[in-house]
PDB file of N, CA and C in Angstrom:
ATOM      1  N   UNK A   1     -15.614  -0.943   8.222  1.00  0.00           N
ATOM      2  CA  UNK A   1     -15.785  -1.909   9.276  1.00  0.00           C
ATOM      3  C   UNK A   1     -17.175  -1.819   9.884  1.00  0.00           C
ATOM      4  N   UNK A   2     -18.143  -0.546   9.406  1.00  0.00           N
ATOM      5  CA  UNK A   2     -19.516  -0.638  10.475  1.00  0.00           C
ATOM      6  C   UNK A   2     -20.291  -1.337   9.217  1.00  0.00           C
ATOM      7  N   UNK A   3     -19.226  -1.828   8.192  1.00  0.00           N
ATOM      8  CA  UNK A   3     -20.737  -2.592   6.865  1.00  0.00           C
ATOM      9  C   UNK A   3     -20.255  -3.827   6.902  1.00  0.00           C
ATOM     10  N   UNK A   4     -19.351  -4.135   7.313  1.00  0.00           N
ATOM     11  CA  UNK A   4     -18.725  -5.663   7.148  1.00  0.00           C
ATOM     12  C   UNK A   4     -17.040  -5.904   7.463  1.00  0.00           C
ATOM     13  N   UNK A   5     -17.098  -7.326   8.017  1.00  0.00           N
ATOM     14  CA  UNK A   5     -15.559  -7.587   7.788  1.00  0.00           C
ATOM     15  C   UNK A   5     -14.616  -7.327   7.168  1.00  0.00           C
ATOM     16  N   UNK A   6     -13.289  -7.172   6.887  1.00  0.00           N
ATOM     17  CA  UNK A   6     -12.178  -7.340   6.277  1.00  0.00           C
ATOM     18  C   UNK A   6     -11.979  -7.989   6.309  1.00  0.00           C
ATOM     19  N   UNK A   7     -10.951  -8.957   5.228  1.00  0.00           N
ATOM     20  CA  UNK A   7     -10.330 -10.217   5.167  1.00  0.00           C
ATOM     21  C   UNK A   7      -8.961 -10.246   4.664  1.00  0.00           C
ATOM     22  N   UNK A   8      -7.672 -10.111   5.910  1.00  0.00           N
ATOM     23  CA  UNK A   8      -6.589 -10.134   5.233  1.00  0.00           C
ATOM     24  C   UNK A   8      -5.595 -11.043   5.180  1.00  0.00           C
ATOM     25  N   UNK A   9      -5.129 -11.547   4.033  1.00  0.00           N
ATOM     26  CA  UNK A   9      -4.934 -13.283   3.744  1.00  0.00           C
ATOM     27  C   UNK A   9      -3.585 -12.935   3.448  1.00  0.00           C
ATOM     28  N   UNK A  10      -2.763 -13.816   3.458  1.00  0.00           N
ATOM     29  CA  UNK A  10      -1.424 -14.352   3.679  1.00  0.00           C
ATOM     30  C   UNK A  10      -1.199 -13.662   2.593  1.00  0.00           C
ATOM     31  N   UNK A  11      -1.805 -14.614   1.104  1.00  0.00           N
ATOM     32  CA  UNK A  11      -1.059 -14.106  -0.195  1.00  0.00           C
ATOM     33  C   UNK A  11      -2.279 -13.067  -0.735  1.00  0.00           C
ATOM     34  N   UNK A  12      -1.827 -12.266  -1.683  1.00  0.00           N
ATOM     35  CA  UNK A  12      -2.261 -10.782  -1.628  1.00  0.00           C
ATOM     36  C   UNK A  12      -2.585 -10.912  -2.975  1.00  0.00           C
ATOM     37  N   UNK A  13      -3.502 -10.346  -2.871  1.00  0.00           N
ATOM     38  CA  UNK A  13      -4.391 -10.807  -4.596  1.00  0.00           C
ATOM     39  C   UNK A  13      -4.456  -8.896  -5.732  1.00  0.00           C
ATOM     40  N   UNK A  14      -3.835  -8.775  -6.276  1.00  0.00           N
ATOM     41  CA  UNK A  14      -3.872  -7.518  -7.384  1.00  0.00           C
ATOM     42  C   UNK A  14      -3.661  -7.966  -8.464  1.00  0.00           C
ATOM     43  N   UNK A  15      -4.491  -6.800  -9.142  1.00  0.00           N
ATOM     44  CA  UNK A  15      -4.531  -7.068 -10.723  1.00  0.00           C
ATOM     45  C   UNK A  15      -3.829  -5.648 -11.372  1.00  0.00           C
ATOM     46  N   UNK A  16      -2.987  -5.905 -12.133  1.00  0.00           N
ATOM     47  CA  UNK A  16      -2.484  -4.471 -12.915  1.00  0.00           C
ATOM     48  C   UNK A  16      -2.533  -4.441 -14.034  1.00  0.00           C
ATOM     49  N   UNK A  17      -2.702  -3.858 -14.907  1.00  0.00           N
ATOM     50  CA  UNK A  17      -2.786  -3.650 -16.505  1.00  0.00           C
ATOM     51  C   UNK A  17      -1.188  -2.669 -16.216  1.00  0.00           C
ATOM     52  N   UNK A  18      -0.054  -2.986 -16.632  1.00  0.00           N
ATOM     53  CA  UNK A  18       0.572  -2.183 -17.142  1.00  0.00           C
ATOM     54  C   UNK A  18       0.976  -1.517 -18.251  1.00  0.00           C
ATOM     55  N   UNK A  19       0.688  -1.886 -19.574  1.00  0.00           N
ATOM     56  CA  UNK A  19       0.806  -1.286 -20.195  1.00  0.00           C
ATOM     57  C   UNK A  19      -0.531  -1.829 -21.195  1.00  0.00           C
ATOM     58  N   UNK A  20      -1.204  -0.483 -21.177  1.00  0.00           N
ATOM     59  CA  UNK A  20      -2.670  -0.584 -22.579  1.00  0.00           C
ATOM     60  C   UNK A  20      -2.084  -0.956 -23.860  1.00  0.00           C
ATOM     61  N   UNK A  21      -1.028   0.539 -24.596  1.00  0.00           N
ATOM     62  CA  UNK A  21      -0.677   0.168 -25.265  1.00  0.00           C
ATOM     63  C   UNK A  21       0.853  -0.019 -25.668  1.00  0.00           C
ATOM     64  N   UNK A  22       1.333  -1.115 -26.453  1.00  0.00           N
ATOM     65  CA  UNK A  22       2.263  -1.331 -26.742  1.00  0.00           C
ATOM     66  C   UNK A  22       3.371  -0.242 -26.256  1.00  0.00           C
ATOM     67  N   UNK A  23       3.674   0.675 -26.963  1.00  0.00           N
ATOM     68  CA  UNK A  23       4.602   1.603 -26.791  1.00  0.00           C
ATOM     69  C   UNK A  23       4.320   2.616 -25.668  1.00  0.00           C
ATOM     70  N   UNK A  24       3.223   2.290 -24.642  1.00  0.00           N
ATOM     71  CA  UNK A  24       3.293   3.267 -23.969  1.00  0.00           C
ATOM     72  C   UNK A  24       3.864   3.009 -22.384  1.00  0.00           C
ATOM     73  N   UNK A  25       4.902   4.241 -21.951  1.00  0.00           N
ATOM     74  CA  UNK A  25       5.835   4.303 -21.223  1.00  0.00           C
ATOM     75  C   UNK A  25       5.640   4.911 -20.001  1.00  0.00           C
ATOM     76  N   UNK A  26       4.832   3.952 -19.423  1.00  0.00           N
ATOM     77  CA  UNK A  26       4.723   4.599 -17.873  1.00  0.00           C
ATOM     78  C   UNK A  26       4.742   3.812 -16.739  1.00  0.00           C
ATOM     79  N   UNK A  27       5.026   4.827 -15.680  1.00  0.00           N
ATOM     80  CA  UNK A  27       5.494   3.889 -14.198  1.00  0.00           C
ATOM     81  C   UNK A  27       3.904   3.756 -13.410  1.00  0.00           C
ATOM     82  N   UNK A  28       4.198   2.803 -13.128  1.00  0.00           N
ATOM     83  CA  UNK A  28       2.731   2.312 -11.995  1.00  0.00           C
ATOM     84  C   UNK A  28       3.126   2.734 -11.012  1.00  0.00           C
ATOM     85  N   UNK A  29       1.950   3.388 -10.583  1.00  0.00           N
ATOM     86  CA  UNK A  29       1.478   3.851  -9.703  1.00  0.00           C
ATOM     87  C   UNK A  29       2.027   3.377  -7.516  1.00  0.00           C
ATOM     88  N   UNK A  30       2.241   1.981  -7.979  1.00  0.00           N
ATOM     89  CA  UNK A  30       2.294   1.683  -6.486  1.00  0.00           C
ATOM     90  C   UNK A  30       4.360   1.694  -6.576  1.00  0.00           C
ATOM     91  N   UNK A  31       4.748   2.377  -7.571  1.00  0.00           N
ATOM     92  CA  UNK A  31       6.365   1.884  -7.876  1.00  0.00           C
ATOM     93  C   UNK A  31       6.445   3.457  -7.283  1.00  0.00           C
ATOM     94  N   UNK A  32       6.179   4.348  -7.683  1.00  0.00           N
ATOM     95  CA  UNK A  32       6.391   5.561  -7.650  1.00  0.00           C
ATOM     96  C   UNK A  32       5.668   5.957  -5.939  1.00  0.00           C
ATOM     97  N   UNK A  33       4.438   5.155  -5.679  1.00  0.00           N
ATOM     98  CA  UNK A  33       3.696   5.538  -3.982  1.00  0.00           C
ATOM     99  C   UNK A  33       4.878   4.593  -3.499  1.00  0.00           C
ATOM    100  N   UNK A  34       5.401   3.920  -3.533  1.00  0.00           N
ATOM    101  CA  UNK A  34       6.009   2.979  -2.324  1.00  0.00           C
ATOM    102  C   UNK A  34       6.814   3.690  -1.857  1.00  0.00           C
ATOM    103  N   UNK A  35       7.767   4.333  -2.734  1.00  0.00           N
ATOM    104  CA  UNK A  35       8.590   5.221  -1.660  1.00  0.00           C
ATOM    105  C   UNK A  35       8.665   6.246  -1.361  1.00  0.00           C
ATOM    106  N   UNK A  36       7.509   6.593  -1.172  1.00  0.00           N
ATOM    107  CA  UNK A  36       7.212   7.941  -0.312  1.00  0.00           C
ATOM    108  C   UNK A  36       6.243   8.176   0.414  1.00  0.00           C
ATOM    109  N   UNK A  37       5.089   6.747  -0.164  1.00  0.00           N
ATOM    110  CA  UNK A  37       3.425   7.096   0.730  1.00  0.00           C
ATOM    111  C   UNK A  37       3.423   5.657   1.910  1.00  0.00           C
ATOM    112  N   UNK A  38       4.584   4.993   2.053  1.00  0.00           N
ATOM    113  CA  UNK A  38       4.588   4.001   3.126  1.00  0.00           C
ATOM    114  C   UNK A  38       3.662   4.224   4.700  1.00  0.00           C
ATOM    115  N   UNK A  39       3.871   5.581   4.815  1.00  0.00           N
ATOM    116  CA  UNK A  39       3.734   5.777   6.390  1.00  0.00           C
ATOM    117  C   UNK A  39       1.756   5.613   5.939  1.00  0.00           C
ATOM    118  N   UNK A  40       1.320   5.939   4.982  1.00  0.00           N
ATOM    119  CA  UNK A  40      -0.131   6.498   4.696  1.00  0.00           C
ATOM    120  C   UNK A  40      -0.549   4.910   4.579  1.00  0.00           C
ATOM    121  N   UNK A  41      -0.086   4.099   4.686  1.00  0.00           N
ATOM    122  CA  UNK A  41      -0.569   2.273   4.375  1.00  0.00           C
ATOM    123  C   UNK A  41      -0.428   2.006   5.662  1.00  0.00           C
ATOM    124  N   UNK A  42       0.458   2.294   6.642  1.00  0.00           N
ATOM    125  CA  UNK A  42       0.388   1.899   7.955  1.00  0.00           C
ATOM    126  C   UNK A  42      -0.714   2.498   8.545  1.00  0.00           C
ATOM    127  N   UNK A  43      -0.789   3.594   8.239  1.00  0.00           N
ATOM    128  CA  UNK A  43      -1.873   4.907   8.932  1.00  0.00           C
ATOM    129  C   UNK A  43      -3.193   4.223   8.528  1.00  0.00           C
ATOM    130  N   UNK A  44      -3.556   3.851   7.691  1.00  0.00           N
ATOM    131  CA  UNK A  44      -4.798   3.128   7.084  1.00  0.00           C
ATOM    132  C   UNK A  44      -5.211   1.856   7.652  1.00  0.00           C
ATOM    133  N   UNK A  45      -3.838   0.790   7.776  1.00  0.00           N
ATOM    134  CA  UNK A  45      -3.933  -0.222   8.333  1.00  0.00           C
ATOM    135  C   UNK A  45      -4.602  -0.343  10.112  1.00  0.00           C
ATOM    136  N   UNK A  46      -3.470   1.066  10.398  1.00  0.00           N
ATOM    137  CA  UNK A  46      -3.680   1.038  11.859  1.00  0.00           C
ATOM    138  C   UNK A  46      -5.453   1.308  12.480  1.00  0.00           C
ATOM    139  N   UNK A  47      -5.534   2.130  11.534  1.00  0.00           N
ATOM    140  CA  UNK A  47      -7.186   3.240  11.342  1.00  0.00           C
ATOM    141  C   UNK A  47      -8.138   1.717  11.814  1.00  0.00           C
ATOM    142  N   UNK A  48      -7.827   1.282  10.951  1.00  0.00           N
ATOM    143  CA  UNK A  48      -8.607  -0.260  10.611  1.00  0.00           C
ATOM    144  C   UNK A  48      -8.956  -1.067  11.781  1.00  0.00           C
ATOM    145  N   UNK A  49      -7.700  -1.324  12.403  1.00  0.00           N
ATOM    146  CA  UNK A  49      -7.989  -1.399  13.430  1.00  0.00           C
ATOM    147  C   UNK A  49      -8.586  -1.261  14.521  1.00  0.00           C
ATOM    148  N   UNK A  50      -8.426   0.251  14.613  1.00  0.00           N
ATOM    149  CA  UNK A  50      -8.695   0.802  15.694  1.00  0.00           C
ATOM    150  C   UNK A  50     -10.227   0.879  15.895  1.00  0.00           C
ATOM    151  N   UNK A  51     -10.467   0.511  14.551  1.00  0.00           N
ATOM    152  CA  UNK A  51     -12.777   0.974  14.380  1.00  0.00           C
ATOM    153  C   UNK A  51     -12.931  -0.911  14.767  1.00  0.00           C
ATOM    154  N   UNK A  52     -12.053  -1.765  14.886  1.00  0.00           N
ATOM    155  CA  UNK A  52     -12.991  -2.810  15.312  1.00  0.00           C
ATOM    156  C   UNK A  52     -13.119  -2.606  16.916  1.00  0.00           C
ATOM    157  N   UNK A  53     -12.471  -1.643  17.202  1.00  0.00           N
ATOM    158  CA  UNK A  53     -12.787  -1.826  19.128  1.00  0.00           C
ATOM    159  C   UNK A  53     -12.499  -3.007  19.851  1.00  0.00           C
ATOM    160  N   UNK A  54     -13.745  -3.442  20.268  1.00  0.00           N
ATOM    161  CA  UNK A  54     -13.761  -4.659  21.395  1.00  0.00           C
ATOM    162  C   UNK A  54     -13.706  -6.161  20.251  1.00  0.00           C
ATOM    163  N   UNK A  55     -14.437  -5.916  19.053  1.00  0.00           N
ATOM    164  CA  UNK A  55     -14.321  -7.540  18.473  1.00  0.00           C
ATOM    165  C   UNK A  55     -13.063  -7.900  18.543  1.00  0.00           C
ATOM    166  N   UNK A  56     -11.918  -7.235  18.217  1.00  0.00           N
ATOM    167  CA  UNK A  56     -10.804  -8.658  18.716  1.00  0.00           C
ATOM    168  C   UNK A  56     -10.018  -7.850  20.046  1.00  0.00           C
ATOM    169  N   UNK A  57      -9.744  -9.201  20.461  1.00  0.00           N
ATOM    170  CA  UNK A  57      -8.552  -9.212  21.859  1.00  0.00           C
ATOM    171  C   UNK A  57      -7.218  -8.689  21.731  1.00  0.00           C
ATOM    172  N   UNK A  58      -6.963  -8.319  22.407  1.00  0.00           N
ATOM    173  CA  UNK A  58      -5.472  -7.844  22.483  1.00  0.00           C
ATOM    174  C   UNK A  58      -4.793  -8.992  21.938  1.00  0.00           C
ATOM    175  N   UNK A  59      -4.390 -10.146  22.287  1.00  0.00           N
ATOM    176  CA  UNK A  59      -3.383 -11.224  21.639  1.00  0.00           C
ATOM    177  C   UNK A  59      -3.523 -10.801  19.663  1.00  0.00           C
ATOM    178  N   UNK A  60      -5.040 -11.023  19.515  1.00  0.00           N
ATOM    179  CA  UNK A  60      -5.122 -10.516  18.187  1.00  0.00           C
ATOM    180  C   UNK A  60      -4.290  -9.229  17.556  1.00  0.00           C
ATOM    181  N   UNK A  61      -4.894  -8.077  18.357  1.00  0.00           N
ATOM    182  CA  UNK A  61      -4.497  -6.776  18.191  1.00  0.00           C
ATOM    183  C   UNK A  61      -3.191  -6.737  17.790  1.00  0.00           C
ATOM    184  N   UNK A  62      -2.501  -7.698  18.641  1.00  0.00           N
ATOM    185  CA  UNK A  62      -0.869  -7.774  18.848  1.00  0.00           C
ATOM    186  C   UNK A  62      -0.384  -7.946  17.525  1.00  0.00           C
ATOM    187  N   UNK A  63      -0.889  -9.258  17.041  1.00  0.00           N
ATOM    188  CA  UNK A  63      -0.713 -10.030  15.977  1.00  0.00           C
ATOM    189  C   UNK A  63      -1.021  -9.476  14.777  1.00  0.00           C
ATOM    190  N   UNK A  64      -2.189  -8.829  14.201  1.00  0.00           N
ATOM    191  CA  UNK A  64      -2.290  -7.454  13.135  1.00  0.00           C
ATOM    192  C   UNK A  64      -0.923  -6.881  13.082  1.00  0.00           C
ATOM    193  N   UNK A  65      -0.767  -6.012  14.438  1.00  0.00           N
ATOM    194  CA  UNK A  65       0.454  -5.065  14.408  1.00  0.00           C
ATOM    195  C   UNK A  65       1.752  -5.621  13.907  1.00  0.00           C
ATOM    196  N   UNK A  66       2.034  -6.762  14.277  1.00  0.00           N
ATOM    197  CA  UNK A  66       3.267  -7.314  14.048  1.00  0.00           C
ATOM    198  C   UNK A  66       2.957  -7.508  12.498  1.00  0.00           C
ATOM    199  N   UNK A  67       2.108  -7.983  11.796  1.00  0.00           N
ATOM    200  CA  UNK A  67       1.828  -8.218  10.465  1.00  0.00           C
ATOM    201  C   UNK A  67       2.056  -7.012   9.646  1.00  0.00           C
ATOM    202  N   UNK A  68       1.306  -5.442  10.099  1.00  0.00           N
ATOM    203  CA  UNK A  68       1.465  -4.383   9.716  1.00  0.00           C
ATOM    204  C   UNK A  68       2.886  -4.230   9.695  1.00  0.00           C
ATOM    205  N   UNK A  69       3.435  -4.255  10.832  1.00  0.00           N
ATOM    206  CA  UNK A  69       5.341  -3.750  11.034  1.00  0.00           C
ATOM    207  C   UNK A  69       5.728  -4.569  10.001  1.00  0.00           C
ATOM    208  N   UNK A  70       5.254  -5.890   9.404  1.00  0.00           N
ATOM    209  CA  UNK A  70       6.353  -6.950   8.741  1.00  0.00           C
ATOM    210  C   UNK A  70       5.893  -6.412   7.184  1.00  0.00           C
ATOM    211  N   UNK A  71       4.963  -6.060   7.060  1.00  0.00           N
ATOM    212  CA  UNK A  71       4.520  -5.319   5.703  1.00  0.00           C
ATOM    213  C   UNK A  71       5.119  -4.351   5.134  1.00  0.00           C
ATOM    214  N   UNK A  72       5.117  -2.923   6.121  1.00  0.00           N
ATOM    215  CA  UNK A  72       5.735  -1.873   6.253  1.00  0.00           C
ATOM    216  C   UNK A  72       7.505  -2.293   5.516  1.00  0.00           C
ATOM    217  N   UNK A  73       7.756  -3.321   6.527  1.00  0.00           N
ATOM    218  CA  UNK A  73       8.943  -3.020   6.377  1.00  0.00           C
ATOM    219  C   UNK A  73       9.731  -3.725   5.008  1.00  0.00           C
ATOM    220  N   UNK A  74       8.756  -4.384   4.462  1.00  0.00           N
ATOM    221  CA  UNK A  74       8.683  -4.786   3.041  1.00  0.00           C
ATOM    222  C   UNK A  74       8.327  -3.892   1.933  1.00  0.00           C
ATOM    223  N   UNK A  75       7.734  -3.286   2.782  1.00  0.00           N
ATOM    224  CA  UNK A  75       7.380  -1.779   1.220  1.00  0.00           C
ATOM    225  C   UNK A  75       8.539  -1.209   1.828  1.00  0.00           C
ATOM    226  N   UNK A  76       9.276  -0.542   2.359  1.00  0.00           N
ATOM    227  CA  UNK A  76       9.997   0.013   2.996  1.00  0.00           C
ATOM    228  C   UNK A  76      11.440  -0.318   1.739  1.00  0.00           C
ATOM    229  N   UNK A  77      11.743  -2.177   2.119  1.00  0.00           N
ATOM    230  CA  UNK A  77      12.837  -2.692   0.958  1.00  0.00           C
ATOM    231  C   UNK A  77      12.948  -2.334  -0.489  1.00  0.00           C
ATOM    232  N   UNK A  78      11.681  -2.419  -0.631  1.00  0.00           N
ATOM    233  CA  UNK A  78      11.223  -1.830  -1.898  1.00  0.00           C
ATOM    234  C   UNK A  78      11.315  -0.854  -2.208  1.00  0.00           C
ATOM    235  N   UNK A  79      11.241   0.300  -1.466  1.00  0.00           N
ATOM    236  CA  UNK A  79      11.522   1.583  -1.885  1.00  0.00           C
ATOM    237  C   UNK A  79      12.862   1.638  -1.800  1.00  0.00           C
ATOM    238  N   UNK A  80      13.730   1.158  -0.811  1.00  0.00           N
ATOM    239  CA  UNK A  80      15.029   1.490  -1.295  1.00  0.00           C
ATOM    240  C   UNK A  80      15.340   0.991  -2.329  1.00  0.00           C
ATOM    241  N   UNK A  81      15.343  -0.137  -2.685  1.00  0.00           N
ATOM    242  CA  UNK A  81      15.815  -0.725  -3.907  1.00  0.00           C
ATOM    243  C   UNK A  81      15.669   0.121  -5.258  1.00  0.00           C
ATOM    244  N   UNK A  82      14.121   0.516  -5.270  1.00  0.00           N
ATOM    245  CA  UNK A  82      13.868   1.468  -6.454  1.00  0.00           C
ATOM    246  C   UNK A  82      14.575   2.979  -6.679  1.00  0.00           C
ATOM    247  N   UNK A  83      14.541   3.125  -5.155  1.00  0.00           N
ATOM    248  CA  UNK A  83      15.772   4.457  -5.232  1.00  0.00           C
ATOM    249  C   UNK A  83      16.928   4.634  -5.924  1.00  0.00           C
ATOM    250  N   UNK A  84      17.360   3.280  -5.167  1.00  0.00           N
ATOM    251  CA  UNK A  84      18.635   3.196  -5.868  1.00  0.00           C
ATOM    252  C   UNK A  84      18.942   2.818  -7.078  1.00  0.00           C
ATOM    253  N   UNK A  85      17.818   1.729  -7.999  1.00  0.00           N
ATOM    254  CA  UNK A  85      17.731   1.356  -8.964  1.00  0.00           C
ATOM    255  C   UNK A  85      17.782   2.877  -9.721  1.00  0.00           C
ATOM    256  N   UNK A  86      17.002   3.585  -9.679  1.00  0.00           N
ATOM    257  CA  UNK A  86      17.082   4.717 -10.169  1.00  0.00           C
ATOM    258  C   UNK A  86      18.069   5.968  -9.890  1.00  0.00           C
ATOM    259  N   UNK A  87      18.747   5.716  -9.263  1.00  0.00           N
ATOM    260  CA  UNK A  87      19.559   6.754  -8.934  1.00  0.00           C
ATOM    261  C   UNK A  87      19.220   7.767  -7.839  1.00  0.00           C
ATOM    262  N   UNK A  88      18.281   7.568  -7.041  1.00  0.00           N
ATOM    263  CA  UNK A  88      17.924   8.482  -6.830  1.00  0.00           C
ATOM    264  C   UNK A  88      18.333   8.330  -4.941  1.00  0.00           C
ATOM    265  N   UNK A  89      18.234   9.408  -3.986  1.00  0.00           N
ATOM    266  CA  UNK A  89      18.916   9.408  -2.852  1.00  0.00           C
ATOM    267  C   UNK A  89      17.987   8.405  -1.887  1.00  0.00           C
ATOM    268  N   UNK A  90      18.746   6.969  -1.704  1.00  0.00           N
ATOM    269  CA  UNK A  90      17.409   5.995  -0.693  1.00  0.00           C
ATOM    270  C   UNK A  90      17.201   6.620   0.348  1.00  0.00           C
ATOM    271  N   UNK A  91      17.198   7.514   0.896  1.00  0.00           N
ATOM    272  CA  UNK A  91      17.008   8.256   2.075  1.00  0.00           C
ATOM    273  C   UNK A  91      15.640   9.074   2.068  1.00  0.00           C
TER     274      UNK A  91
END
């Protein structure tokens, strides 16, 4: 934030290569972080924030946060789902 803006837009732009080659059998990376590194995306998000200071207003401020909470709690779905998809304890 002290080299330039951020720009965070409605729809969310990633690129993944999942598999190089044909037969090869592996989990990506954000399947395996979602349910367990959630709190470290809020923590980042919040960080973000906090270095713009005075450029935005509280009404703004507000409005980030609520975006962050509605994010969160979408990676959040996601991790349970995969838990359970896998067997594993959603808790």
């Amino acid at each position: 934030l002290t080299q330039g803006a951020i720009l965070i837009q409605r729809q969310p732009f990633y690129v993944s290569i999942t598999r190089y080659f044909e037969d090869d059998q592996r989990e990506q990376l954000g399947n395996s972080e979602v349910e367990h590194a959630w709190d470290r995306y809020r923590g980042g998000l919040e960080y973000m924030i906090a270095r713009t200071g005075a450029a935005i207003g509280a009404e703004e401020r507000f409005g980030l946060h609520a975006r962050i909470q509605q994010m969160i709690a979408a990676r959040m779905a996601v991790a349970i789902r995969l838990r359970h998809a896998n067997k594993r304890d959603p808790i």
